[in-house]
Coordinates of C-alpha atoms in Angstrom, one line a residue:
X1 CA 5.8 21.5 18.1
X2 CA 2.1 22.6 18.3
X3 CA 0.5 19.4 19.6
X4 CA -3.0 21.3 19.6
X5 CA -2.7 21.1 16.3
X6 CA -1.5 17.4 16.4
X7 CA -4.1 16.4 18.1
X8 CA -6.6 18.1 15.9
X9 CA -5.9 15.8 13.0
X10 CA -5.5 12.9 15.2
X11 CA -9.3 13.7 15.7
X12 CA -10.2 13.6 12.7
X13 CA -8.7 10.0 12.0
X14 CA -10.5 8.8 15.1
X15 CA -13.6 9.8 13.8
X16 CA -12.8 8.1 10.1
X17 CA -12.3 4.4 12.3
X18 CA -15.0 5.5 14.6
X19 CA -17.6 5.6 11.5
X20 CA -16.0 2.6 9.9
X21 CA -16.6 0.7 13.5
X22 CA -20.1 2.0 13.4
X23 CA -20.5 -0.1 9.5
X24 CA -19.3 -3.4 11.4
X25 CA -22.2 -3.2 13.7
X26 CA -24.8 -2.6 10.9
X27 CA -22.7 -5.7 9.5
X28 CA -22.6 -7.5 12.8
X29 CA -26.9 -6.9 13.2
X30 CA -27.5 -8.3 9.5
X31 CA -25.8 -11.1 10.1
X32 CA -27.1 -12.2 14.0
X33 CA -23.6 -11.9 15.2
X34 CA -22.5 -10.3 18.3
X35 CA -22.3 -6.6 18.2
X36 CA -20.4 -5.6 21.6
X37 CA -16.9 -6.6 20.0
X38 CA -17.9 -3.1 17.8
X39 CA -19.9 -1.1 20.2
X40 CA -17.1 -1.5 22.8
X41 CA -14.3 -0.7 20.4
X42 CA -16.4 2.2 19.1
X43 CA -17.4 3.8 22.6
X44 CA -13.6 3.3 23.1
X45 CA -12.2 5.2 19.8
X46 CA -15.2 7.6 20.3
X47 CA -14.2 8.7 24.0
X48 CA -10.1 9.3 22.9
X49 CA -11.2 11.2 20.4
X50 CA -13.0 13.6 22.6
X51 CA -10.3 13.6 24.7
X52 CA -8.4 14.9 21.8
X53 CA -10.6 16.9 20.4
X54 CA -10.9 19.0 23.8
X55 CA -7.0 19.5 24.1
X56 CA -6.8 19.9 20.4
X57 CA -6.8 23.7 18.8
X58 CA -10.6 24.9 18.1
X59 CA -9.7 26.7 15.3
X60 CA -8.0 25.6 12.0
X61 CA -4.5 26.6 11.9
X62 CA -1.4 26.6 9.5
X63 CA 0.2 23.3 9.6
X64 CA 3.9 23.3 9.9
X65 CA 6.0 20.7 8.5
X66 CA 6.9 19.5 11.8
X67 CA 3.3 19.0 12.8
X68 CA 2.9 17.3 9.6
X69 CA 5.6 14.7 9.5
X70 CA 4.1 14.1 13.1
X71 CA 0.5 14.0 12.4
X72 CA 0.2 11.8 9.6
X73 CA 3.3 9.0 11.3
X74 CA 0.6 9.0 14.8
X75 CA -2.3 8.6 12.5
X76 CA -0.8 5.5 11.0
X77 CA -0.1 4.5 14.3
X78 CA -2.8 5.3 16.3
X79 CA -5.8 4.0 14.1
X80 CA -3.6 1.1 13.9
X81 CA -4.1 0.4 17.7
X82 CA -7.7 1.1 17.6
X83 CA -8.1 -1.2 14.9
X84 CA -6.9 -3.6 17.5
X85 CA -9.8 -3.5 19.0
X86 CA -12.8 -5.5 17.6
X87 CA -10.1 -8.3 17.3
X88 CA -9.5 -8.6 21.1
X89 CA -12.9 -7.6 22.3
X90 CA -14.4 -10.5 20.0
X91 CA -11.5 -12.9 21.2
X92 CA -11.1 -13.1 17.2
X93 CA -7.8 -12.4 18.2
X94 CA -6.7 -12.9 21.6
X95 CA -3.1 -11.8 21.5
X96 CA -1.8 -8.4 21.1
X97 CA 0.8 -9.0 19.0
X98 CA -1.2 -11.2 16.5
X99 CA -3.9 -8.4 16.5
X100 CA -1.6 -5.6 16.4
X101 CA -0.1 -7.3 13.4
X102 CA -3.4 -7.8 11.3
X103 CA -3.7 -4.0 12.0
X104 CA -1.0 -3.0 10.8
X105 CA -1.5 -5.1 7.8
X106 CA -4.4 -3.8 7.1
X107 CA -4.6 -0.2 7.0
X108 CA -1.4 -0.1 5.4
X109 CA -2.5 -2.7 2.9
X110 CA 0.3 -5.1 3.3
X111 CA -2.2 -8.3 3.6
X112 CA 0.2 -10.2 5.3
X113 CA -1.7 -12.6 8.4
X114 CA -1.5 -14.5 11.2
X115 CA -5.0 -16.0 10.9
X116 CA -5.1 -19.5 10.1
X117 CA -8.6 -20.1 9.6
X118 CA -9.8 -17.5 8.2
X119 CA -13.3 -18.8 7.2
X120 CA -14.0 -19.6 10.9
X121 CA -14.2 -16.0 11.9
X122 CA -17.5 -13.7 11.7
X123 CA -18.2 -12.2 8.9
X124 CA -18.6 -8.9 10.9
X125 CA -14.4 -9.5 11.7
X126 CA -14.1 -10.5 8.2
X127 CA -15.5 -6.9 7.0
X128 CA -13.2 -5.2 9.4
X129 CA -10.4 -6.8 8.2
X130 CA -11.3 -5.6 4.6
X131 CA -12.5 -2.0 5.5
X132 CA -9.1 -1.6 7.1
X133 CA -7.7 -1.9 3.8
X134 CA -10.2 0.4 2.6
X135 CA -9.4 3.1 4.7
X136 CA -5.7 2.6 4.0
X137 CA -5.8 3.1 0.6
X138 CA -7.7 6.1 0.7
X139 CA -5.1 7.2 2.9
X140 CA -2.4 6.9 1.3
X141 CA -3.4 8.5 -1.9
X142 CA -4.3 12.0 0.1
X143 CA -1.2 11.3 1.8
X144 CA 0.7 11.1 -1.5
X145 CA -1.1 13.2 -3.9
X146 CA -2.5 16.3 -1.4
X147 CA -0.4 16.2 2.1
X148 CA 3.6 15.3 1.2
X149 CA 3.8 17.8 -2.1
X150 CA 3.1 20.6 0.3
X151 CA 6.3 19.1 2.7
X152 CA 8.2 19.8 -0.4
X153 CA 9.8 16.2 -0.2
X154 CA 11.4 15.5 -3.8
X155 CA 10.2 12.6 -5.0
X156 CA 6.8 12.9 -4.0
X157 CA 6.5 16.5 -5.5
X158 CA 8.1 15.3 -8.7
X159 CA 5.9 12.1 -9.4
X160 CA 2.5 12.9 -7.0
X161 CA 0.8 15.6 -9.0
X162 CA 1.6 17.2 -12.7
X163 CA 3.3 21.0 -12.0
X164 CA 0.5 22.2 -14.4
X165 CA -2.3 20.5 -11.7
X166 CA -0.7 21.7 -8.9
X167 CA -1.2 25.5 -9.6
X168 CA -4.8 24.8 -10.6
X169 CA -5.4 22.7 -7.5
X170 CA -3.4 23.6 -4.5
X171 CA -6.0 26.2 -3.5
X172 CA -8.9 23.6 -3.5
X173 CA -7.4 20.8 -2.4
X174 CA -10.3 19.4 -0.7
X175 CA -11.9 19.9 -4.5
X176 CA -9.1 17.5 -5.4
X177 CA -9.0 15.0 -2.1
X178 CA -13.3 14.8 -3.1
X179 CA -12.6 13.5 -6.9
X180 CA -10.1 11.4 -5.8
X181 CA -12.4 9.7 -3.3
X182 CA -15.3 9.5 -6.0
X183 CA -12.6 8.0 -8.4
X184 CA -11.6 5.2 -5.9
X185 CA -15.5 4.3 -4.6
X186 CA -16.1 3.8 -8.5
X187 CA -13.7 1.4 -8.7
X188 CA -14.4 -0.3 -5.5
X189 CA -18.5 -0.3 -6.8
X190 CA -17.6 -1.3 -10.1
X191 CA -15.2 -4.3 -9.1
X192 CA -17.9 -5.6 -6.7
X193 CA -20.5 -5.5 -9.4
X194 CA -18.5 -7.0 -11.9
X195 CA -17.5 -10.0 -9.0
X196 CA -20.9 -10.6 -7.8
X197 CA -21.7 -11.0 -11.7
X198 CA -19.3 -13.6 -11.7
X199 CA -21.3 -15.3 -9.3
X200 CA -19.1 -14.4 -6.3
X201 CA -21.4 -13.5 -3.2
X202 CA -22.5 -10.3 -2.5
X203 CA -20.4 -10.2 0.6
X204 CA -17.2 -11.4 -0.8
X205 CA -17.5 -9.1 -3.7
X206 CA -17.4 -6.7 -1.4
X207 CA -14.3 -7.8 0.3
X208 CA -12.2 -8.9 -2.6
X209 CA -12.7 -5.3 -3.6
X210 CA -11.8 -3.3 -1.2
X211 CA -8.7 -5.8 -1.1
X212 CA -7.9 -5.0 -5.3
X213 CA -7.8 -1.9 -5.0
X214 CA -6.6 -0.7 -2.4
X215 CA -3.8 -3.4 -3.7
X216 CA -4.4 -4.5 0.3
X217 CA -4.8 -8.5 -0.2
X218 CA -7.2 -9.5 2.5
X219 CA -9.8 -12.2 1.6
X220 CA -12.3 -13.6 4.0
X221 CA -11.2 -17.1 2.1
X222 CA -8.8 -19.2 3.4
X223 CA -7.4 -20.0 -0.3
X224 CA -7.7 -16.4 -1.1
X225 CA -8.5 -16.1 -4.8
X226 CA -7.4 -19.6 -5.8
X227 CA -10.8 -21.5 -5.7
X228 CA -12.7 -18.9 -7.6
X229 CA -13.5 -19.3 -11.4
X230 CA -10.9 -17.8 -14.2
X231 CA -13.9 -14.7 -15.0
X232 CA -13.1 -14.1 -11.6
X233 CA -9.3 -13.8 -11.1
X234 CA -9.4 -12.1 -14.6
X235 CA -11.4 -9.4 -13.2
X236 CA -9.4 -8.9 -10.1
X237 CA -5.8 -8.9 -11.6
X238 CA -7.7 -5.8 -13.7
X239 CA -8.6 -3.9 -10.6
X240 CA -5.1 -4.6 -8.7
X241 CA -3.2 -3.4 -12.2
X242 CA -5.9 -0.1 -12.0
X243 CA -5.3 0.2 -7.9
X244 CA -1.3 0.3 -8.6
X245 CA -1.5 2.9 -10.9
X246 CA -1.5 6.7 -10.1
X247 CA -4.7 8.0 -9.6
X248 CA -3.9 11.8 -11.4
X249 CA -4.1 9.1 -14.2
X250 CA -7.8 8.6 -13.4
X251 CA -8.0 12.6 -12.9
X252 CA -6.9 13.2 -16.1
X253 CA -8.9 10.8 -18.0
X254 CA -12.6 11.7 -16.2
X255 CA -11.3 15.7 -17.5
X256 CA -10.3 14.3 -21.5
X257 CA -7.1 15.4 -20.9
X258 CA -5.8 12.0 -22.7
X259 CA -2.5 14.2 -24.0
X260 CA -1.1 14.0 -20.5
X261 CA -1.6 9.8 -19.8
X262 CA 0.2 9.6 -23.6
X263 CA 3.3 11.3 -21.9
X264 CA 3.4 9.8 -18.6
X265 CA 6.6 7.5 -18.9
X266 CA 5.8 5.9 -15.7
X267 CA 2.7 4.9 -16.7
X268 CA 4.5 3.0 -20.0
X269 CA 7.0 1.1 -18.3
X270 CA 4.8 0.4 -15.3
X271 CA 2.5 -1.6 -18.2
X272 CA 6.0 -2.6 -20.0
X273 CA 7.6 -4.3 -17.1
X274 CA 4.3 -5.9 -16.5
X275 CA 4.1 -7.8 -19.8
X276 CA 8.1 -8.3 -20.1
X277 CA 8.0 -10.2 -16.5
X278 CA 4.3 -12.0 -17.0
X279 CA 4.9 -13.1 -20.4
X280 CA 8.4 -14.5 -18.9
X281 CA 6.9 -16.2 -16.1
X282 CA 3.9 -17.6 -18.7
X283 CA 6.4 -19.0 -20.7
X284 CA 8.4 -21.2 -18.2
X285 CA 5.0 -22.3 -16.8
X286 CA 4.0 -23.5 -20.6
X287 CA 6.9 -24.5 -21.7
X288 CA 8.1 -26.4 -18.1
X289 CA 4.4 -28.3 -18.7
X290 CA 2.8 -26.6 -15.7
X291 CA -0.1 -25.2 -16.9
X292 CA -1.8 -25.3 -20.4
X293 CA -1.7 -22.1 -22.3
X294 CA -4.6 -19.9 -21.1
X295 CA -3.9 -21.2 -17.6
X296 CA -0.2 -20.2 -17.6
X297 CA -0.9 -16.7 -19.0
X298 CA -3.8 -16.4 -15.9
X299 CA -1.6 -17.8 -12.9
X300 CA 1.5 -16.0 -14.5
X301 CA -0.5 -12.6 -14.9
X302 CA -2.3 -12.8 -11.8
X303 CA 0.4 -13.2 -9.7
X304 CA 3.1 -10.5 -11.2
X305 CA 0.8 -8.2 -11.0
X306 CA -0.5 -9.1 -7.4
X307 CA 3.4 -8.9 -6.2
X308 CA 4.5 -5.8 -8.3
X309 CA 1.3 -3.6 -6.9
X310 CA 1.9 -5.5 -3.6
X311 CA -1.7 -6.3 -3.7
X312 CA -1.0 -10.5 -2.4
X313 CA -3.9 -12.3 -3.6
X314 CA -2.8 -15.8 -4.6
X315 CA -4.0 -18.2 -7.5
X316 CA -1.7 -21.1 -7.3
X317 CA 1.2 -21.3 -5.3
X318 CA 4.1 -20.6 -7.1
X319 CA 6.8 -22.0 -4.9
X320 CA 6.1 -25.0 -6.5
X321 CA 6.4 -23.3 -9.8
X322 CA 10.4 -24.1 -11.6
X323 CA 13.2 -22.2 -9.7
X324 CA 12.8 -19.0 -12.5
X325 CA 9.6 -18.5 -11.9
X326 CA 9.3 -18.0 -7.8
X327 CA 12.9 -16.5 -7.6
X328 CA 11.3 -13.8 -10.3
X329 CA 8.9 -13.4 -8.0
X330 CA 10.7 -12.6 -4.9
X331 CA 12.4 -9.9 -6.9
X332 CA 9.1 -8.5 -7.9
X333 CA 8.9 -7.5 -3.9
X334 CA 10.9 -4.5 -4.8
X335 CA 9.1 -3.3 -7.5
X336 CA 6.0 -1.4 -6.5
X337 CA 3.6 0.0 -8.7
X338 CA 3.4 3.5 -9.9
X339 CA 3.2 7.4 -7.6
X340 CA 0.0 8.4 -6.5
X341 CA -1.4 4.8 -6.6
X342 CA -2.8 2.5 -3.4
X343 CA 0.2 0.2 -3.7
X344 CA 3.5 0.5 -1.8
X345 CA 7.0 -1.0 -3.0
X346 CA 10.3 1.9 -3.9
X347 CA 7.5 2.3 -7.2
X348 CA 8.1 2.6 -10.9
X349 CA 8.9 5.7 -11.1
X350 CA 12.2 5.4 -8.8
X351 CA 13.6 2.7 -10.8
X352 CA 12.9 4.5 -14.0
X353 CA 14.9 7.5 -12.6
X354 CA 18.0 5.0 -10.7
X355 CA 18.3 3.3 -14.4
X356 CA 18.3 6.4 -15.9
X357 CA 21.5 7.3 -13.7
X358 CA 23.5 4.9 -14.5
X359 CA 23.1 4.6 -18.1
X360 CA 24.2 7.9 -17.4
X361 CA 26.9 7.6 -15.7
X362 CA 28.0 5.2 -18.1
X363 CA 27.3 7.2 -21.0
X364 CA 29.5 10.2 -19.0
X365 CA 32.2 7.5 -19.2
X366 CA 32.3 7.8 -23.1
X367 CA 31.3 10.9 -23.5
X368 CA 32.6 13.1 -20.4
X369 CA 32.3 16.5 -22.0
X370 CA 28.8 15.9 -22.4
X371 CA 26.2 17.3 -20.6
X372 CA 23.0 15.6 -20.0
X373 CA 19.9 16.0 -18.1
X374 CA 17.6 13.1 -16.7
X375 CA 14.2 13.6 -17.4
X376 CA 10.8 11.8 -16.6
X377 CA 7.1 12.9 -18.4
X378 CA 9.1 15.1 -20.5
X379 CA 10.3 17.3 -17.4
X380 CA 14.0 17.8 -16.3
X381 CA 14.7 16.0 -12.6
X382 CA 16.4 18.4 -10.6
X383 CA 19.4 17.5 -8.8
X384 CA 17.9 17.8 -5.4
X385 CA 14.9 15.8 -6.6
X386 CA 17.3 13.6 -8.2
X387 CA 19.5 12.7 -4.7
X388 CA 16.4 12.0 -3.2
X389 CA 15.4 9.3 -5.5
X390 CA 18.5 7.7 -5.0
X391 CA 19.3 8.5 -1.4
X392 CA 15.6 6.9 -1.0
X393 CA 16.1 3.6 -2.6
X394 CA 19.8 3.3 -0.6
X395 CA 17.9 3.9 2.6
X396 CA 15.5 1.3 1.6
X397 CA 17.9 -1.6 0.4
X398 CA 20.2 -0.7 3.6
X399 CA 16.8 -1.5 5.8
X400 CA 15.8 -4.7 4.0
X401 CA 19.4 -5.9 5.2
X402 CA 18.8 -4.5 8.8
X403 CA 15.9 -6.3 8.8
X404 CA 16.7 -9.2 7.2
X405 CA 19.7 -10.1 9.6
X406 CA 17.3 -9.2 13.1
X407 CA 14.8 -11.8 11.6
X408 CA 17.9 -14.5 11.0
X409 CA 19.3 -13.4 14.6
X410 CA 15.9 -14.6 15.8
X411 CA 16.2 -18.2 14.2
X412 CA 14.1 -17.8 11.0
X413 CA 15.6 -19.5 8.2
X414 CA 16.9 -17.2 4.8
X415 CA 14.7 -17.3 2.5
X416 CA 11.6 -16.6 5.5
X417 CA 13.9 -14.0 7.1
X418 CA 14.8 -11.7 3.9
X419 CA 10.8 -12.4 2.1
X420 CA 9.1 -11.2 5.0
X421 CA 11.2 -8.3 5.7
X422 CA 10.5 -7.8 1.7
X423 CA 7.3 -8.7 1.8
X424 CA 6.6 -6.1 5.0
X425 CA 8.7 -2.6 3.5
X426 CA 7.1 -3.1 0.7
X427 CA 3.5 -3.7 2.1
X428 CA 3.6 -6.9 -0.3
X429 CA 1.9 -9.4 2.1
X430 CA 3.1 -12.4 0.3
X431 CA 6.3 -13.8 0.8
X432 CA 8.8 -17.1 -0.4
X433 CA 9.8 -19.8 2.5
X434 CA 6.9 -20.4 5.5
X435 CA 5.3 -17.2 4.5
X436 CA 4.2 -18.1 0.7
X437 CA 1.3 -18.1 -0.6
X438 CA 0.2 -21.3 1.3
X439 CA 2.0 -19.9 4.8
X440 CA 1.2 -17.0 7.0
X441 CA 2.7 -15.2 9.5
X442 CA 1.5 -16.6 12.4
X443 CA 4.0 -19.0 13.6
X444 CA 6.7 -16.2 14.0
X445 CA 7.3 -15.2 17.3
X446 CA 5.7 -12.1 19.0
X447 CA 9.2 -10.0 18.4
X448 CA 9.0 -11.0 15.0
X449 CA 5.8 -9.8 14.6
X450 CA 6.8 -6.6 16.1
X451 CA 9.5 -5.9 13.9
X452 CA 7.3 -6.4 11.0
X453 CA 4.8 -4.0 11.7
X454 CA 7.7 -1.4 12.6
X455 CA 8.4 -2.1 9.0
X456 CA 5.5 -2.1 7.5
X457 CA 4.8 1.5 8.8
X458 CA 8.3 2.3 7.3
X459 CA 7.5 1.2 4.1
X460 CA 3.9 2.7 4.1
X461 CA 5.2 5.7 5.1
X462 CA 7.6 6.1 2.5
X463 CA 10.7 5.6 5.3
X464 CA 11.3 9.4 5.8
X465 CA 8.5 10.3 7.2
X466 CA 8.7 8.0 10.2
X467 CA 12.1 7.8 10.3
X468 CA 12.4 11.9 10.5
X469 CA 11.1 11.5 13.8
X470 CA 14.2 9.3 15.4
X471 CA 16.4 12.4 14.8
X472 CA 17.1 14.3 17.3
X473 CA 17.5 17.8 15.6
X474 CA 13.7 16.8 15.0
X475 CA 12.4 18.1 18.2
X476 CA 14.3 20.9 18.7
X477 CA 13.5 24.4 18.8
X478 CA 14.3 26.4 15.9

């Protein structure tokens, strides 16, 4: 293990939450509102990074996959404590587990809290909380699309980047990374302008983009989306659907290269399984006598496609919808939305490929002479690629049930227990029980809380890369 090299990315992350600290104090100035929380945490973030940067190596070297599982599982972790920080400092948050929590929550985009009023806080905390998210789902999408192809991990090769844009692209990746970040500040400058249109404030239009789509969830209101107008929530469920898509998707369209969307079969049933379980949901909400007509398509929309792109902005609170509708909803945890895209969840894609295994295996039942090969976008799965897919989503069910009896074990009643554990692998950050849309997280205990930012990490992640690093064969010499 080259740790020089280690701690050379590590540096580079430091400096990312080190300039992001440095927005909260312009934030901090234009609003009167104390600056040391930011100055401190920045002189702090600042000073391990130059720690890092003298032990790190002063040249650029090959990465090896060691390094890289490494690197990018400390850089979750480690820009997750810093963002600790401006929470304590400001005595926003006062406890380290609460803070560490938020976090968590936020770079990885789960939007789960533990704030209880949220519209107490400053706004400068407020904009933290929201630029976490911002920074996570940039993240992610270079962690997907650029740094996990290259670790030659099967799913993410088969569903992050076309084969035909890999050999045009793997030489000038940081050509690719650059498009990819002027794709996502388009959508986060384009959502705020359409929300401040709306007549959402400037500053909350700012937020409540960030949170859509980066599918993150955060909201510096204490109702979240719920009290805003229907213009509103309309254009946010847009920007949540776009954030859980894959951004090659966006690639492809800003080159005209419209042939390739037509065949992505993720993208169809990502939008199929969208209007299947919405217009499901709209009807028992319309047909129960919930809502009228328009409002049960919004509410039923909004929140399928908050859940399924594990974005977690709430309309309405939907435990109080009939029994179909919120027990729909807490299967939607284990959705996702698509590869490549902001959200987390097993994704689209995975399910696509797991159905198409057992139809068949059932159709190998009929027909056992028969020989037939799964395919996704028109290109064969291979079998290692294939055992990946569905030694992933084993792995990720056999976790939700690790998880789900530790949080029992601790005295949390079902239906809390199993949702947040859901609601935290999947980076959901809304959840059925005490930590619905009208809960939070903040009455667990501290162990609780720790458990579900282990988890959260794990899910964020994508399991493997995190959990790679528990085995022992992992560290030694080859």
């Amino acid at each position: 293990m080259n740790f020089h090299v280690v701690s050379n990315i590590l540096v580079r992350i430091l400096t990312i939450a080190t300039l992001a600290l440095a927005c909260c104090i312009l934030v901090a100035i234009y609003f009167h509102e104390p600056v040391k929380p930011f100055l401190n945490s920045f002189l702090i973030t600042f000073l391990i990074a130059s720690i890092l940067f003298i032990i790190s190596s002063k040249k650029d070297m090959d990465i090896e996959k060691k390094e890289a599982f490494l690197s990018v599982s400390m850089a979750w972790v480690l820009i997750s404590l810093a963002g600790t920080l401006p929470y304590m400092i400001s005595g926003a948050i006062p406890s380290f587990a609460d803070a560490f929590f938020e976090s968590v929550s936020g770079f990885t985009t789960t939007g789960s809290t533990i704030l209880t009023n949220i519209e107490s806080l400053p706004k400068s905390i407020l904009f933290w909380r929201s630029i976490t998210h911002f920074i996570g789902g940039v993240g992610i999408i270079m962690l997907v699309i650029v740094i996990m192809p290259s670790l030659k991990m099967g799913s993410y090769s088969l569903f992050s980047m076309e084969s035909s844009l890999k050999e045009r692209v793997t030489p000038r990746a940081k050509d690719l990374i650059f498009k990819l970040l002027i794709i996502y500040l388009i959508l986060n400058i384009l959502a705020s302008i359409l929300l401040y249109v709306g007549g959402m404030g400037l500053f909350d239009s700012i937020c409540h983009a960030m949170g859509a789509v980066s599918t993150g969830g955060f909201s510096p209101r204490n109702t979240s989306i719920a009290e805003y107008s229907p213009y509103i929530q309309y254009v946010i469920l847009i920007f949540m659907m776009l954030g859980g898509g894959n951004f090659i998707i966006f690639y492809f369209m800003g080159h005209g290269n419209f042939k390739k969307i037509k065949e992505n079969e993720e993208l169809k049933y990502y939008l199929g399984f969208i209007l299947l379980t919405g217009g499901f949901i709209m009807c028992v909400l319309y047909f129960g006598g919930i809502n009228s007509l328009e409002a049960s398509f919004r509410h039923a929309f909004f929140q399928v496609i908050s859940i399924m792109t594990t974005t977690g902005y709430a309309t309405t609170d939907y435990m109080l919808w009939p029994k179909a509708g919120w027990i729909l909803i807490f299967f939607l945890l284990f959705t996702g939305g698509c590869m490549g895209s902001t959200s987390g969840g097993i994704k689209i894609g995975r399910h696509v490929i797991l159905f198409k295994n057992i139809r068949y295996t059932l159709q190998s039942y009929v027909h056992p002479n028969s020989v037939k090969n799964i395919k996704l976008n028109n290109k064969t799965v291979t079998p290692e690629d294939n055992n990946t897919i569905v030694s992933f989503v084993t792995i990720y069910f056999i976790f939700f049930i690790i998880g789900s009896v530790l949080m029992v074990m601790i005295g949390l009643d079902i239906k809390t227990a199993t949702s947040s554990i859901a609601t935290a692998i999947g980076c959901v950050g809304l959840g059925i029980g005490s930590v619905g849309p009208t809960g939070n997280f903040y009455h667990l205990p501290d162990v609780a809380k720790y458990i579900l930012s282990f988890f959260m990490l794990l899910g964020r992640l994508e399991i493997y890369t995190l959990l790679i690093l528990f085995v022992p064969a992992f560290w030694k010499k080859i």
